[in-house]
Structure formats: C-alpha cells, structure tokens
PDB file of C-alpha atoms in Angstrom:
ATOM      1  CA  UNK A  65      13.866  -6.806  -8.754  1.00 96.00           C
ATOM      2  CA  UNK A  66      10.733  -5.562  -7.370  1.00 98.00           C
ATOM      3  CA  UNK A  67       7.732  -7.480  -6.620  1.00 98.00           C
ATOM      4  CA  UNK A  68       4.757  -8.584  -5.128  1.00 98.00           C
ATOM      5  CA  UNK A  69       4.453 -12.822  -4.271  1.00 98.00           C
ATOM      6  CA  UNK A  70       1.661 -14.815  -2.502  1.00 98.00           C
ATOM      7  CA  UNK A  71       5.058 -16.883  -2.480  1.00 97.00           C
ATOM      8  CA  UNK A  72       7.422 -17.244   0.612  1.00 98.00           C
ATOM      9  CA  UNK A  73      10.198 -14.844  -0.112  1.00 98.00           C
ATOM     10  CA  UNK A  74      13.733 -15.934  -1.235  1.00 98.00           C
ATOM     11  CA  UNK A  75      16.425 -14.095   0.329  1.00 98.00           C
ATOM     12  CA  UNK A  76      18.821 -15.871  -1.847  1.00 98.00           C
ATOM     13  CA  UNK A  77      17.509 -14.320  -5.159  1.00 98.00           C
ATOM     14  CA  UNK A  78      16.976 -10.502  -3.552  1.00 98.00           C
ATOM     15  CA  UNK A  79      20.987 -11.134  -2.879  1.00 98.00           C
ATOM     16  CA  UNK A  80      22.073 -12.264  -6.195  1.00 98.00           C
ATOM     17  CA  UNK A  81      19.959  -9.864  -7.817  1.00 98.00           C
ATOM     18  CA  UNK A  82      21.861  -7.179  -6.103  1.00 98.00           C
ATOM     19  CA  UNK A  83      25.534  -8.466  -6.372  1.00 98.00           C
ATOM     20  CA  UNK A  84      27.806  -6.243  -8.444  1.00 97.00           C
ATOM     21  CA  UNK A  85      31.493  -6.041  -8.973  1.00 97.00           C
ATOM     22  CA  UNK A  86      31.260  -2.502  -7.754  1.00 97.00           C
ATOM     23  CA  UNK A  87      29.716  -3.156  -4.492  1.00 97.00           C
ATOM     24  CA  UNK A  88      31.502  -3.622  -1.246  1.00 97.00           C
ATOM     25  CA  UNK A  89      28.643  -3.965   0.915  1.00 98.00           C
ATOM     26  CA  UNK A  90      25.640  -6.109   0.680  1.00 98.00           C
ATOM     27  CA  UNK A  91      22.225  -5.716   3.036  1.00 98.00           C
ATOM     28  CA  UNK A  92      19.284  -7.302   3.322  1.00 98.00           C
ATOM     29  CA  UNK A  93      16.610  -6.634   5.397  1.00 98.00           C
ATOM     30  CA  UNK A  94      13.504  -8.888   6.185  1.00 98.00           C
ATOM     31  CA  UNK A  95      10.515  -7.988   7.723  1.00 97.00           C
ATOM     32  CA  UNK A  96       8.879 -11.117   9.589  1.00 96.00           C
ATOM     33  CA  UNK A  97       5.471 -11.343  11.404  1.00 93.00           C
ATOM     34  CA  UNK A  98       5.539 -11.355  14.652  1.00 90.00           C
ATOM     35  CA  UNK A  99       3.517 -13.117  17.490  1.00 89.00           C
ATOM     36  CA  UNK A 100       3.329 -11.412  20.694  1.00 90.00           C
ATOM     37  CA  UNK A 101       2.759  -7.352  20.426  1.00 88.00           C
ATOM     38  CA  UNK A 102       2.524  -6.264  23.975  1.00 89.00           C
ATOM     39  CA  UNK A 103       0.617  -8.884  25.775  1.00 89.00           C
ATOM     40  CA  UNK A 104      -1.549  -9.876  22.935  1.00 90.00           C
ATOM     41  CA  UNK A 105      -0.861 -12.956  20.693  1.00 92.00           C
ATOM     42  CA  UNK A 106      -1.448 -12.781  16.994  1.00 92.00           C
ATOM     43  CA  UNK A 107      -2.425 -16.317  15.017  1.00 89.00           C
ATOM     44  CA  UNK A 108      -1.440 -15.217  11.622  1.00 88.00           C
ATOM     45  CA  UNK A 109      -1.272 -12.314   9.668  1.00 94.00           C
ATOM     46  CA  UNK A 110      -3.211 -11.533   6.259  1.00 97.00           C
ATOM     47  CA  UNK A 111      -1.592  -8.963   3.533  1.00 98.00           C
ATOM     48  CA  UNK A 112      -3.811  -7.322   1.235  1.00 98.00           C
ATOM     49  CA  UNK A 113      -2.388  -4.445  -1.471  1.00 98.00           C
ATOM     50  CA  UNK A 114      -3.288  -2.450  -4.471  1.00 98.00           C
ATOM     51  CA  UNK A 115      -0.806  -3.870  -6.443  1.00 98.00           C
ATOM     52  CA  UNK A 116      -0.462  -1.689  -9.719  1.00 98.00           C
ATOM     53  CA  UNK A 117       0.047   1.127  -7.441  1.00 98.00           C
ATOM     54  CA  UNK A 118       1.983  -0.595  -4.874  1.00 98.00           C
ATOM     55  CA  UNK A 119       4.513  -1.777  -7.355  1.00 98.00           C
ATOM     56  CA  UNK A 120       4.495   1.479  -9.053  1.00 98.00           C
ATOM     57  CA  UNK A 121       5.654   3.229  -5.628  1.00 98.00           C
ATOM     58  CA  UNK A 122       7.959   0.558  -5.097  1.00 98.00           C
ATOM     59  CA  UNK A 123       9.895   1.067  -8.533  1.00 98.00           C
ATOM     60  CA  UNK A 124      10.060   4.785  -7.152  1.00 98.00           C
ATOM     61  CA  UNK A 125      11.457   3.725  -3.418  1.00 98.00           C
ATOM     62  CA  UNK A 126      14.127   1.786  -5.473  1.00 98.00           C
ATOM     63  CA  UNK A 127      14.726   4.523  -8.201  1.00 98.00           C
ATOM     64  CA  UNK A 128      14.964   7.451  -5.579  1.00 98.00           C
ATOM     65  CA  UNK A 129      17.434   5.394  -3.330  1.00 98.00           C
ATOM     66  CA  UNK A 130      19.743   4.555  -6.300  1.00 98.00           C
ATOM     67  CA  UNK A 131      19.994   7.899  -7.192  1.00 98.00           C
ATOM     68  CA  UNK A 132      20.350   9.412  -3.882  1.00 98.00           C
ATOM     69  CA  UNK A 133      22.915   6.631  -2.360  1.00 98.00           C
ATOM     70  CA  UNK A 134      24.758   5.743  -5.508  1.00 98.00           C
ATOM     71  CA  UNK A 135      23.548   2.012  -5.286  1.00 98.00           C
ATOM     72  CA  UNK A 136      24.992  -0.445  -7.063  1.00 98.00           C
ATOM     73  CA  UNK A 137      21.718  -3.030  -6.573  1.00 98.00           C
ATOM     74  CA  UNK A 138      18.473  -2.368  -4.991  1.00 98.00           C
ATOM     75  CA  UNK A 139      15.637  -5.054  -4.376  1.00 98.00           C
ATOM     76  CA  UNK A 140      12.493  -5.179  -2.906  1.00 98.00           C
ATOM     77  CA  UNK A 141       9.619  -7.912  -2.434  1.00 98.00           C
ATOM     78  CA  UNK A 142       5.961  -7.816  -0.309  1.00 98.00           C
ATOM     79  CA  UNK A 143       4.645 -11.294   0.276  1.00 98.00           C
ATOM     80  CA  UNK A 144       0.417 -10.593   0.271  1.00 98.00           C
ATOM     81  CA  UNK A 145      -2.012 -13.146   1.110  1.00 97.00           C
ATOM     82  CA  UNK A 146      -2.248 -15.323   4.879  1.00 96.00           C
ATOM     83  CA  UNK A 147       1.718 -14.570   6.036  1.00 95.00           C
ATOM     84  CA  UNK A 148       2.297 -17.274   8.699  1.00 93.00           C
ATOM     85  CA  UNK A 149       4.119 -16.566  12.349  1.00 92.00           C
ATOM     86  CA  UNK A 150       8.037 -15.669  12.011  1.00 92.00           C
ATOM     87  CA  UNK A 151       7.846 -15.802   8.370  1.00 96.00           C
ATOM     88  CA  UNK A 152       8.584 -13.130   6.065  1.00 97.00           C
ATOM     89  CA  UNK A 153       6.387 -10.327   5.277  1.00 97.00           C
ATOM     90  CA  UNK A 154       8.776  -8.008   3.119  1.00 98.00           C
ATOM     91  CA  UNK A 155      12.464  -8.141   2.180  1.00 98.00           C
ATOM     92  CA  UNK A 156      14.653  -5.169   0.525  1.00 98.00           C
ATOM     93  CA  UNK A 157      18.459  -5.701  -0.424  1.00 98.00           C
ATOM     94  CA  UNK A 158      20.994  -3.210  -1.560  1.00 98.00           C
ATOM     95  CA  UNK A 159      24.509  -3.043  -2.470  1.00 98.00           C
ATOM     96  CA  UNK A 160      26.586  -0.150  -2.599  1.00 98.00           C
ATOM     97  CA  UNK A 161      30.579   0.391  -2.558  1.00 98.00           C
ATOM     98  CA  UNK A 162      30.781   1.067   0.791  1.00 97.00           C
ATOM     99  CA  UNK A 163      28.745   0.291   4.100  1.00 97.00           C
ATOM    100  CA  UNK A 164      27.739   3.773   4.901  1.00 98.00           C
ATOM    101  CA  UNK A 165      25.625   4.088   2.035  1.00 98.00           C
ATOM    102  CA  UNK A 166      24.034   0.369   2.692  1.00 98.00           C
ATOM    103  CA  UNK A 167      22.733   0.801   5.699  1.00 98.00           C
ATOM    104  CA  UNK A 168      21.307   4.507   5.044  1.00 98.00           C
ATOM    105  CA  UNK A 169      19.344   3.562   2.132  1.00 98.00           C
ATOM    106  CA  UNK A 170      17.909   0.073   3.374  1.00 98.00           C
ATOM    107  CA  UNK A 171      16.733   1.960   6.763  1.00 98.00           C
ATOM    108  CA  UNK A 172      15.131   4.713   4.525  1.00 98.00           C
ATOM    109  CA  UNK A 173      13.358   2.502   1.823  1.00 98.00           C
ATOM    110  CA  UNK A 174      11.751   0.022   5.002  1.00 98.00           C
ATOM    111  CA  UNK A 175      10.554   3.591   6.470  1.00 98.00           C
ATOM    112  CA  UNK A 176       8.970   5.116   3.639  1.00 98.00           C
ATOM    113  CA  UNK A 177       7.550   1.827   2.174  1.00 98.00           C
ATOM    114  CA  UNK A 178       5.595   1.358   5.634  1.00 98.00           C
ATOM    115  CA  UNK A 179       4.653   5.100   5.305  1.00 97.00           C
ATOM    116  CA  UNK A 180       3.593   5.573   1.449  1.00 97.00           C
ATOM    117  CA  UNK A 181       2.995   1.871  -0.728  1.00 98.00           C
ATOM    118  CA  UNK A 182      -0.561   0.712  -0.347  1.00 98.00           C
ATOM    119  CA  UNK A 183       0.007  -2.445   1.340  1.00 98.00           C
ATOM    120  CA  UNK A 184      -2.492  -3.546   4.271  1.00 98.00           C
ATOM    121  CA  UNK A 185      -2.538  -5.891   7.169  1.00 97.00           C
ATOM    122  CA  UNK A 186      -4.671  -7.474   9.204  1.00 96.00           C
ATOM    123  CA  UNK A 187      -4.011  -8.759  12.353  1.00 94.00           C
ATOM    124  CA  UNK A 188      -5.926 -12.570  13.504  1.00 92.00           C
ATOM    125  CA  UNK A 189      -5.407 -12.247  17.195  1.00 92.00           C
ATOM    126  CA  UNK A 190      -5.536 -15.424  19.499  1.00 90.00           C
ATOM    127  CA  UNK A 191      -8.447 -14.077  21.002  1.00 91.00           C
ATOM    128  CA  UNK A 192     -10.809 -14.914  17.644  1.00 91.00           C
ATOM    129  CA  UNK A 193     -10.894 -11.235  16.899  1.00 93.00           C
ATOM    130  CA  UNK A 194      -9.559  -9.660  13.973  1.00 93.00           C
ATOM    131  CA  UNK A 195      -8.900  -5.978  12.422  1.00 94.00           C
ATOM    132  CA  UNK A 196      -6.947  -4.426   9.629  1.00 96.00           C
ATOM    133  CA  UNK A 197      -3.960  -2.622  10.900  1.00 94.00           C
ATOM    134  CA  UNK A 198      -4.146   1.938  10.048  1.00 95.00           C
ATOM    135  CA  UNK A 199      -1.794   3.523  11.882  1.00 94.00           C
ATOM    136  CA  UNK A 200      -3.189   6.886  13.282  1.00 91.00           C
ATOM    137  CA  UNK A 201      -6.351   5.462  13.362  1.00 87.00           C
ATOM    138  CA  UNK A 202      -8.335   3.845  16.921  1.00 74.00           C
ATOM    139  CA  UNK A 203     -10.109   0.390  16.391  1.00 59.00           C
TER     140      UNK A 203
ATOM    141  CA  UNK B 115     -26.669   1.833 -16.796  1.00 45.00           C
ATOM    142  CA  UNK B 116     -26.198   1.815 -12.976  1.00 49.00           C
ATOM    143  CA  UNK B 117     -28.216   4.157 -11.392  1.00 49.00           C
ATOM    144  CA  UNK B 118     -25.525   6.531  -9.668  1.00 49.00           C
ATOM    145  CA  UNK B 119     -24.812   7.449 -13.439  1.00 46.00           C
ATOM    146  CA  UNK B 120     -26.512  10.260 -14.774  1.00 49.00           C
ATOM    147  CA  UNK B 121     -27.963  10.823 -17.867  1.00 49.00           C
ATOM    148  CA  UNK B 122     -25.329  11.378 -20.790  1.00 48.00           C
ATOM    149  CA  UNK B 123     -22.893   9.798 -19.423  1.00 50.00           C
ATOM    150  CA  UNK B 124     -21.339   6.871 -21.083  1.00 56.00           C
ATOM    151  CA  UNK B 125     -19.208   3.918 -19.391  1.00 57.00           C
ATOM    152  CA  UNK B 126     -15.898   5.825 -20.684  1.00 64.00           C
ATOM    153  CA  UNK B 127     -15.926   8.418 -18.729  1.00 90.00           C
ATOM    154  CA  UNK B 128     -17.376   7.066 -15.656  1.00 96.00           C
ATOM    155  CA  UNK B 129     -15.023   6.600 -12.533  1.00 97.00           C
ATOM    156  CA  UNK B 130     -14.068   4.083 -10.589  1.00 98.00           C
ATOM    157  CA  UNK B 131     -13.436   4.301  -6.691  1.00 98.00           C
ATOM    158  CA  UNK B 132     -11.483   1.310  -5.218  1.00 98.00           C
ATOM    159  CA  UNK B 133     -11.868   0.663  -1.588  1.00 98.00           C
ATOM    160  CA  UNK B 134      -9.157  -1.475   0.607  1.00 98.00           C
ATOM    161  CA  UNK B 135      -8.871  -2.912   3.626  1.00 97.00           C
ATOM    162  CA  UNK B 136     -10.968  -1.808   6.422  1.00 97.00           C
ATOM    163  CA  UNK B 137     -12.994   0.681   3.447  1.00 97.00           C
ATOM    164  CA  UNK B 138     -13.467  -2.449   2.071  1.00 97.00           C
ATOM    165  CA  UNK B 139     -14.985  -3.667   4.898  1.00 96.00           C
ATOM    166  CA  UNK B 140     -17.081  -0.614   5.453  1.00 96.00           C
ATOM    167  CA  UNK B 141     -18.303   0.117   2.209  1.00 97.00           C
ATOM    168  CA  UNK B 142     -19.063  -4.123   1.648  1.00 97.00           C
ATOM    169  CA  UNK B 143     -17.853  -3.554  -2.101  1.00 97.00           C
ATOM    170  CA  UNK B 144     -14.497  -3.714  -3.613  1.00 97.00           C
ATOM    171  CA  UNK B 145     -14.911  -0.506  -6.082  1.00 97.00           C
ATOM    172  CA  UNK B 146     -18.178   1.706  -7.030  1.00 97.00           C
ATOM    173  CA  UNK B 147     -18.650   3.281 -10.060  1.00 97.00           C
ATOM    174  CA  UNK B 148     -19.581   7.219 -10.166  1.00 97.00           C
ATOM    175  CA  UNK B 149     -20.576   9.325 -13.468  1.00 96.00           C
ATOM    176  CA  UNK B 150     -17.876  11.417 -14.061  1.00 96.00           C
ATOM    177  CA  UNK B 151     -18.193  15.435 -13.345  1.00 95.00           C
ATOM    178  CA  UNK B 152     -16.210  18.144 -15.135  1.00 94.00           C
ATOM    179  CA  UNK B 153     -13.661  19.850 -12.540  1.00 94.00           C
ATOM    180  CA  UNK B 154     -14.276  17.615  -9.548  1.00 97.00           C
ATOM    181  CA  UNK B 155     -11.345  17.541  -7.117  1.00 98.00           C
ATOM    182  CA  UNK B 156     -10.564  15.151  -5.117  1.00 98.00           C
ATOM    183  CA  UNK B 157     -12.199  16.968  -2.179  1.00 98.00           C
ATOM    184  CA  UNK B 158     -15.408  16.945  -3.841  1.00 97.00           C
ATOM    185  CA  UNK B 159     -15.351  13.295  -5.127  1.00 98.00           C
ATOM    186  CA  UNK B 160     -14.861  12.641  -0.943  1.00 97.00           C
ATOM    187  CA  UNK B 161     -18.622  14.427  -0.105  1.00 97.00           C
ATOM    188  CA  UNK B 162     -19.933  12.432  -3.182  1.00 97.00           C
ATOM    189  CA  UNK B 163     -18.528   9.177  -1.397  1.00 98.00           C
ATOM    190  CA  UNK B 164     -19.489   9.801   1.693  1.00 97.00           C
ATOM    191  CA  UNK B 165     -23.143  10.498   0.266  1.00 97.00           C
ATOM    192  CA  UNK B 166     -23.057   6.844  -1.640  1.00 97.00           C
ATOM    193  CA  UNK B 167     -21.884   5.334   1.027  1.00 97.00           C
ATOM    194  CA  UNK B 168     -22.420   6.517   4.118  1.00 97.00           C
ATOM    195  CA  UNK B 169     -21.032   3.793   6.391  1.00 97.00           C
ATOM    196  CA  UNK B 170     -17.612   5.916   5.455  1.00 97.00           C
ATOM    197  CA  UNK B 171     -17.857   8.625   7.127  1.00 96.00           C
ATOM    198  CA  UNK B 172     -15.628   7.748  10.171  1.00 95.00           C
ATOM    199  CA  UNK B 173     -12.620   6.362   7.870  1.00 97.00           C
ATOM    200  CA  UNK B 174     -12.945   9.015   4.792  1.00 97.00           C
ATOM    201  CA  UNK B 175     -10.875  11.543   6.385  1.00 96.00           C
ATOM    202  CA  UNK B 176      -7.952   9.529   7.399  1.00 97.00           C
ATOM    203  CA  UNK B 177      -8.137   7.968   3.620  1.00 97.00           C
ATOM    204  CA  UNK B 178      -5.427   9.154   0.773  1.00 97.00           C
ATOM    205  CA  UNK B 179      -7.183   9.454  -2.679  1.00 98.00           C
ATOM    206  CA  UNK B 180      -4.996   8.029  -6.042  1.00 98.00           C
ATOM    207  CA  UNK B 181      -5.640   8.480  -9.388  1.00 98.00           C
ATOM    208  CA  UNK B 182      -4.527   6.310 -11.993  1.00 98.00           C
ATOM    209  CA  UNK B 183      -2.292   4.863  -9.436  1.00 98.00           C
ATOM    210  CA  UNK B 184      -0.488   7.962  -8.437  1.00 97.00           C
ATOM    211  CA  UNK B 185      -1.461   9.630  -4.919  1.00 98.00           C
ATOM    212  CA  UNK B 186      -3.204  13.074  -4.962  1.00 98.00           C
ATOM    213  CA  UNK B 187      -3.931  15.760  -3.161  1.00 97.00           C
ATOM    214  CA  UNK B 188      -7.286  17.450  -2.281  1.00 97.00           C
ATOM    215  CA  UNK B 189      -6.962  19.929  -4.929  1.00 97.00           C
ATOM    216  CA  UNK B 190      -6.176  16.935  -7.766  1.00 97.00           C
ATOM    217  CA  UNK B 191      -8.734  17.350 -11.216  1.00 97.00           C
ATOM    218  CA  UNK B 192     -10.582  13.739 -11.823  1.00 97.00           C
ATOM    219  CA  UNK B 193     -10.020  12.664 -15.477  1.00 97.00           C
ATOM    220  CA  UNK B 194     -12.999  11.324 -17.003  1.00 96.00           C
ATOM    221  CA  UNK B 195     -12.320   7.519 -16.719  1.00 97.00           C
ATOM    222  CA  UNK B 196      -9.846   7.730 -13.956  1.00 97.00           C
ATOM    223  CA  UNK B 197      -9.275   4.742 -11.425  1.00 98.00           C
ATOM    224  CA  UNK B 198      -9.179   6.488  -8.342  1.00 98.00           C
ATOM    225  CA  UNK B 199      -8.043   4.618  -4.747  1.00 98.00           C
ATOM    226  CA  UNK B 200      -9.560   5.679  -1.769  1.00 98.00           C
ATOM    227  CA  UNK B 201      -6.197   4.375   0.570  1.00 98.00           C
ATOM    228  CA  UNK B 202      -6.722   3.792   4.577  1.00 98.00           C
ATOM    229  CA  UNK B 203      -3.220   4.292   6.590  1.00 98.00           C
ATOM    230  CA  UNK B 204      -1.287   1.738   5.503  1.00 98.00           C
ATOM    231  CA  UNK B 205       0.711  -0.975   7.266  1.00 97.00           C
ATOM    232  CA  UNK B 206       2.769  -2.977   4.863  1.00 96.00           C
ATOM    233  CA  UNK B 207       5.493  -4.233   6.142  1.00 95.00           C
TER     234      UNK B 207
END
C-alpha cells in the first residue's frame, strides 16, 4: 500500500494492509504537524509533491526495506494539500517476524523519505507569514 | 511555437522543466518548456535555466534535477522529450 491522499490518513487500513501470519511484530509510525517549533506558532501546514515521482521513490523505500529487513508488510501514505494542527502528515507500517527488524526498517524508511521523495511543505506561521520548508537552505 | 524553441524543433522533442515549491514561487510558472539540445547534461540544462529565468539563481544550486521521474546527477544526458524536475530540499514528512 503506497500512496498519496488529500484524505486524512487511516491508520487502521496501513495496519491491516500489513498483517501477515508470518509477522510477530507490527509498527506504525505517524508523522503529525506540529504547532509550536521553538517559540514560533504554526496555523496550519500545506503539502505540495511531485507525485509520479514521489510515489515512484516511495515503491523503492518500501521495495529496498523488504528486501533488506525481510518484511513481511510494508506501507506507506503522504497526506498533500492544507494538513491541519496535530493531524497526520505521513504514516508508514511494517511487519516483520520479529521486533528487531520492525523498528530498524520503520526508523530508516521515515529518514530517507524526509531526505529523498519530493514532497514539500510550507509552513503558515501565526504571525501571517508564510514559507516553504528546504532544509539546508536560509529563508 | 513558443519562442524559447528554436527553429527545427518540433513539440516531441522539446523538454519540459517542472518547478516546485519555493521554484515555483520564484520562477511564477509551474513548468517551462525548452527546445531540446543533443548531449545536454544536466549541468548545462541548469545555465540554460538560470538564463530563462533568472529570478533562480539563488535556489538553482541547492535544486536536484529528475528526469522522467528518476533523480540525476550533473553528468545525466537529456532525452529529447524528457520531463525533467528541478527539486528544492525537500521536507515531506
């Protein structure tokens, strides 16, 4: 299960679309917007993303994590579009025999999808300003 | 034919350059379309960019390049008719 949504995210269907007879560990991780970074307040949160490529390089984060952790299950969904306070932004769920192997692989798929799927945010600040969020790079 | 096309080139093998986020912004257009030149790397698509539009210059060099949906490097060929993505850090999440 991989995919983009302009939909609140279920965490009930990442779950079941990861459950397997083989697995004795389920995770799922969710990524929610948050409001205070620092001592700044943010009103909401807007996702933008190039999807083709976005869900092409997710298929890959979920391929390369099967292979290399022996998953059982391996799901991943980006909510795009306004994203509002405490809600989530992204959720990813494996399942894999054993723990071990669970946690290593959900950790390393959150990491590298913040470092390499073209997904975008911008950040509506309290303060009426706004800017898109590129890491590495001053506003 | 747009005018950044030169002659002999037909809408086949023309590229198009997408532009997110803050390039978006920037470049106040979603996607420009470029005649397509035999050989060009990605390197050399970047100066013809940066000519077009020159309200890029601060973000081009912190900006991946994709083709066809597939990141590149600097060295990367440009198929006539490729989609290429010029890509700001990004912050999904």
């Amino acid at each position: 299960m991989i995919q983009i949504t302009n939909q609140p995210i279920d965490a009930q269907q990442l779950l079941e679309a990861v459950r397997s007879p083989l697995a004795g560990a389920e995770l799922l991780f969710i990524g929610t917007t948050r409001e205070i970074t620092g001592d700044r307040r943010t009103e909401s949160l807007v996702y933008e993303c190039y999807e083709a490529m976005a869900l092409r390089e997710m298929e890959q984060l979920a391929q390369q994590a099967s292979q290399r952790w022996s998953l059982c299950g391996c799901a991943i969904v980006h909510r795009v579009g306004p994203v509002g306070i405490s809600e989530a932004s992204v959720m990813i769920a494996v399942s894999s025999p054993h723990r071990d192997n669970a946690f290593a692989a959900g950790r390393w798929l959150i990491d590298t999808l913040k470092e390499r799927v073209p997904i975008w945010k911008q950040e509506n600040w309290a303060d009426g300003t706004s800017e898109w969020v590129h890491p590495g790079i001053e506003s | 034919m747009p005018p950044s096309e030169s002659p002999g080139s037909t809408a086949n093998e023309a590229i198009e350059i997408l532009f997110f986020a803050q390039a978006k912004e920037f470049a106040q257009q979603a996607s420009l379309r470029l005649a397509h030149i035999e050989h060009e790397t990605v390197a050399e698509l970047r100066v013809r960019v940066r000519a077009e539009i020159p309200r890029l210059e601060t973000l081009l060099p912190h900006c991946m390049f994709a083709i066809n949906e597939a990141y590149a490097n600097e060295h990367s060929p440009i198929p006539a008719g490729a989609k290429v993505a010029c890509i700001p850090p990004v912050s999904g999440g």
